[in-house]
XYZ file of C-alpha atoms in Angstrom:
308
model
C 0.000 0.000 0.000
C 1.301 3.433 -0.883
C 2.505 5.536 2.115
C -0.006 8.301 1.302
C -2.891 5.816 1.480
C -1.578 4.373 4.755
C -1.366 7.874 6.224
C -4.981 8.642 5.314
C -6.306 5.334 6.615
C -4.412 5.711 9.887
C -5.683 9.230 10.401
C -9.349 8.640 9.666
C -10.785 7.192 12.963
C -10.559 10.358 15.152
C -13.172 12.908 14.035
C -10.646 15.748 14.129
C -8.722 14.044 11.293
C -11.692 13.359 9.038
C -11.734 14.892 5.599
C -13.139 18.389 6.037
C -14.975 18.754 2.733
C -15.102 17.320 -0.769
C -16.546 19.445 -3.531
C -17.133 18.370 -7.091
C -19.505 17.919 -9.978
C -21.069 14.800 -11.429
C -23.045 13.882 -14.514
C -25.552 11.023 -14.376
C -26.657 8.611 -17.086
C -29.616 6.473 -15.948
C -30.056 3.213 -17.854
C -33.752 2.721 -17.208
C -37.031 4.592 -16.874
C -37.634 7.151 -14.142
C -41.145 8.415 -13.268
C -41.325 12.201 -13.381
C -43.660 12.884 -10.450
C -42.460 12.920 -6.865
C -44.612 10.774 -4.598
C -44.131 8.961 -1.337
C -41.737 11.373 0.443
C -42.943 12.780 3.749
C -41.216 14.742 6.510
C -41.516 14.710 10.277
C -40.061 16.316 13.379
C -39.555 14.083 16.429
C -38.847 15.550 19.897
C -36.862 12.804 21.631
C -35.763 11.829 25.126
C -33.120 9.153 25.806
C -32.015 7.573 29.057
C -28.390 6.609 28.496
C -27.025 3.833 30.677
C -23.302 4.395 30.230
C -20.794 1.571 30.230
C -19.794 1.117 33.870
C -16.100 1.433 33.002
C -16.617 5.077 31.929
C -17.598 6.430 35.351
C -20.494 8.504 33.984
C -23.753 8.488 35.929
C -26.938 7.321 34.204
C -29.081 10.266 33.100
C -31.295 11.666 30.334
C -30.398 13.346 27.040
C -32.878 15.612 25.254
C -33.177 16.643 21.631
C -34.891 15.598 18.470
C -34.752 14.231 14.945
C -35.773 15.433 11.503
C -36.919 12.542 9.324
C -37.426 11.903 5.616
C -39.743 8.945 4.921
C -39.346 7.309 1.511
C -42.677 5.516 1.338
C -43.793 3.457 4.320
C -40.793 1.165 4.723
C -37.591 3.244 4.604
C -36.564 6.482 6.239
C -33.547 8.695 6.873
C -33.263 10.656 10.138
C -30.869 13.305 11.317
C -30.610 13.559 15.125
C -29.223 15.866 17.804
C -29.240 15.101 21.545
C -27.529 16.867 24.433
C -27.261 17.168 28.200
C -25.142 19.394 30.426
C -23.797 18.753 33.890
C -23.683 14.936 34.008
C -22.016 13.546 37.133
C -18.779 11.571 36.790
C -16.767 9.360 39.118
C -13.036 8.742 38.583
C -12.980 5.892 41.106
C -13.852 3.385 38.348
C -10.373 3.870 36.875
C -8.623 2.552 39.964
C -5.714 3.952 42.002
C -3.147 3.357 39.232
C -4.685 5.851 36.790
C -2.605 8.727 38.186
C -5.544 11.130 38.233
C -6.720 13.481 40.935
C -8.393 11.333 43.563
C -11.316 13.693 44.150
C -14.742 12.103 43.761
C -16.987 13.129 42.064
C -15.140 14.201 38.929
C -15.871 17.299 36.834
C -19.366 17.827 35.430
C -19.668 16.524 31.895
C -21.493 18.065 28.910
C -22.602 15.561 26.260
C -23.717 16.189 22.675
C -24.508 13.608 19.993
C -25.317 14.387 16.354
C -25.544 12.246 13.244
C -27.891 10.341 10.948
C -29.751 7.001 11.011
C -31.313 4.694 8.445
C -34.733 3.356 9.504
C -36.369 0.150 8.237
C -40.041 -0.307 9.144
C -41.000 -3.990 9.368
C -44.587 -3.578 8.231
C -47.484 -1.143 8.087
C -50.438 -0.483 10.361
C -51.206 1.003 13.758
C -48.277 -0.678 15.544
C -45.112 -1.120 13.482
C -41.785 -2.601 14.638
C -38.700 -0.950 13.165
C -34.932 -1.305 12.999
C -32.604 1.700 13.097
C -28.842 1.999 12.568
C -26.458 4.841 11.891
C -23.648 6.913 13.248
C -22.375 10.344 14.064
C -20.121 12.232 16.450
C -20.264 12.095 20.246
C -18.799 15.137 22.027
C -17.737 14.758 25.675
C -16.705 18.031 27.335
C -15.680 17.929 31.018
C -16.038 21.202 32.888
C -12.800 23.186 32.560
C -11.082 20.583 30.358
C -10.581 20.054 26.629
C -13.467 18.409 24.818
C -13.202 14.960 23.225
C -14.951 14.094 19.944
C -15.455 10.431 19.066
C -17.103 8.458 16.267
C -20.465 7.107 17.489
C -22.079 3.943 16.066
C -25.741 3.221 16.824
C -27.974 0.206 16.225
C -31.308 -0.875 17.669
C -35.019 -0.939 17.139
C -38.406 -0.340 18.650
C -42.132 0.065 18.105
C -43.961 2.915 16.395
C -47.646 3.303 17.254
C -50.401 5.573 15.999
C -51.850 8.189 18.357
C -54.283 10.292 16.315
C -54.386 10.845 12.583
C -50.832 11.086 11.247
C -49.449 11.703 14.760
C -47.443 8.785 16.168
C -45.143 7.890 19.027
C -42.290 5.435 19.407
C -40.382 3.536 22.050
C -36.911 2.225 21.261
C -33.719 0.667 22.570
C -30.300 1.199 20.982
C -26.688 0.259 21.487
C -24.382 3.300 21.401
C -20.790 2.226 20.780
C -17.638 4.363 20.767
C -13.996 4.435 21.864
C -12.623 7.023 24.271
C -9.563 7.808 26.381
C -11.321 7.747 29.755
C -8.542 9.600 31.542
C -9.301 12.758 29.538
C -12.758 12.928 31.138
C -11.338 13.579 34.606
C -9.062 16.084 36.321
C -5.384 15.215 35.666
C -2.962 14.477 38.459
C 0.201 16.391 39.439
C 1.714 18.400 36.605
C -1.539 18.511 34.693
C -0.530 15.505 32.588
C -3.116 12.999 31.360
C -1.724 9.465 31.692
C -2.427 7.039 28.835
C -5.522 4.877 29.085
C -4.489 1.254 28.375
C -8.079 0.504 27.321
C -8.538 3.527 25.027
C -9.001 1.284 21.964
C -11.739 -0.806 23.554
C -15.196 -0.343 22.047
C -17.575 0.786 24.809
C -21.191 -0.337 24.472
C -23.889 1.773 26.156
C -27.623 1.084 26.387
C -29.961 3.882 25.248
C -33.684 3.644 26.076
C -35.836 6.316 24.523
C -39.184 7.694 23.464
C -40.222 10.122 20.746
C -43.286 11.925 19.446
C -43.433 12.082 15.635
C -44.993 15.284 14.268
C -45.767 15.230 10.516
C -44.437 18.251 8.599
C -46.027 17.505 5.245
C -45.111 15.819 2.005
C -46.802 12.998 0.132
C -47.497 10.162 2.548
C -48.589 7.665 -0.095
C -46.508 4.511 -0.266
C -43.760 4.578 -2.866
C -43.342 0.826 -2.434
C -40.243 -1.232 -1.639
C -39.934 -2.923 -5.020
C -37.751 -2.199 -8.034
C -40.426 -0.963 -10.422
C -38.837 1.770 -12.523
C -35.366 0.597 -11.483
C -32.360 2.213 -13.132
C -28.629 1.611 -13.364
C -26.932 5.020 -13.011
C -23.440 5.749 -14.302
C -21.990 8.915 -12.762
C -18.566 10.246 -13.783
C -17.419 12.975 -11.409
C -14.557 15.347 -10.722
C -13.783 17.413 -7.668
C -11.357 18.528 -5.008
C -10.634 16.948 -1.628
C -9.752 19.308 1.232
C -8.136 17.554 4.185
C -8.340 18.605 7.814
C -5.513 20.944 8.834
C -4.154 18.359 11.305
C -3.293 16.005 8.442
C -0.861 18.449 6.849
C -1.896 17.478 3.297
C -2.461 19.754 0.321
C -5.795 19.928 -1.470
C -6.199 17.032 -3.875
C -7.967 17.124 -7.247
C -9.678 13.885 -8.215
C -11.731 12.136 -10.884
C -13.894 9.060 -10.453
C -17.058 7.167 -11.243
C -20.115 5.872 -9.375
C -22.509 3.162 -10.466
C -25.048 0.884 -8.842
C -28.789 0.333 -8.778
C -31.681 2.703 -8.079
C -34.498 0.566 -6.636
C -37.054 3.305 -7.306
C -37.066 7.084 -7.679
C -36.014 7.625 -4.044
C -33.486 4.983 -2.977
C -30.311 3.708 -4.604
C -27.066 1.894 -3.889
C -23.751 3.149 -5.276
C -20.250 1.791 -5.567
C -17.569 4.422 -6.224
C -13.927 4.677 -7.213
C -11.803 7.775 -7.557
C -8.162 8.542 -8.262
C -6.123 11.614 -7.439
C -4.883 13.749 -10.326
C -2.618 16.746 -10.751
C -4.156 20.256 -10.597
C -4.141 20.315 -14.413
C -6.109 17.019 -14.485
C -3.574 15.553 -16.929
C -1.731 12.989 -14.753
C -2.712 10.654 -11.912
C -1.393 10.792 -8.330
C -0.686 7.980 -5.844
C -3.918 8.327 -3.894
C -7.211 6.522 -4.526
C -10.395 5.471 -2.755
C -13.283 3.077 -3.280
C -16.357 2.075 -1.303
C -20.131 2.019 -1.192
C -22.948 4.455 -0.437
C -26.702 4.627 -0.027
C -28.373 7.540 -1.835
C -31.720 9.097 -0.925
C -33.378 11.410 -3.429
C -35.525 14.085 -1.798
C -37.481 14.762 -4.971
C -37.947 13.615 -8.566
C -38.609 15.243 -11.911
C -36.985 18.077 -13.870
C -36.583 20.445 -10.893
C -34.068 20.507 -8.047
C-alpha cells in the first residue's frame, strides 16, 4: 500500500482528522425509466428523550439526554433521520479507573457536557397502527468535562423499537439502541500532578452503552402515499465525477484534485445503492497521483422530476 494511502487510513478514525470537505460535480446517465412525479416522500419532526445507561467502566452516571430528529420517509418502509441530543452537567466518578490511573483522587469528577449528532437509516418492518422498526447509523459524540478540553469520538448506533399511531398522522415510538464508541477515559477527569493525562491502556476498547428512549413524531407535510419497496422503474446510473478533496488541517496534506465514477442500482425514484472509485490527479487534471479510494454508499433522493 502506498505511504499516502496508509497515512490517510491511519488518520481517519478520530473525528478531528476526518476529511473536512469534498466538492465536485457529477453527470448522471440512468439506464432505465424514471417516473417524473415525486410521490411517497414525507417529513416529520420528532422531539426525543433518551435515558443513556453508560458503560460502567466510563464512570459517567446514568441520566437523560434531550433533543430531536428530523426525518425523511421514503414511502412506508424506509426512512432517513438526522438527530441531535444533548445534556449538560452529568455527574462523573473517577474511582472506576482505579488507584493506578494517576488522576486526581477527588470524587466526584468534573461535570460533563454531552452532545450527539448524526444520521440514522430506519427500516419499518410492516405497516399499520403498531409497526416494529430497525434503526442503525452513526455520528459524532462530544464529551466536554467542565474546565477541560473536549473529546470528539465516532459514534455507532444500532437498535429498534415500536412505532404506534396516536391520532391521525401523529405517532409515538419507544426504542432501545446500542451506542458504541472508543474514548480515552482519563481525559474525562481532572489530571494528576503536573496537569498531565496518563495514557488509558483501554482507550481502543469499544464501549457499548444502552440507550432507552421515546419520541413523538410530528408530521411536517409531504406525500405520505406509499412509494413501495420494489424495483419498479429501477435504473442503473453511471456517474462520472470530478472534484477537489480538502483535508483537515491536522493532516498536513495539500488539497487534492480527483476524478472518479459511481454506479449501482436505483431501486425506485427515491433509494439507490452506489459503488464508487476515484483517483487523485494533478491540478491540471492531466496525470494521476498515488492516492485513490473506493467504497459504497446509499443515496436518498428528496425529490424527482426536472426540478431541483
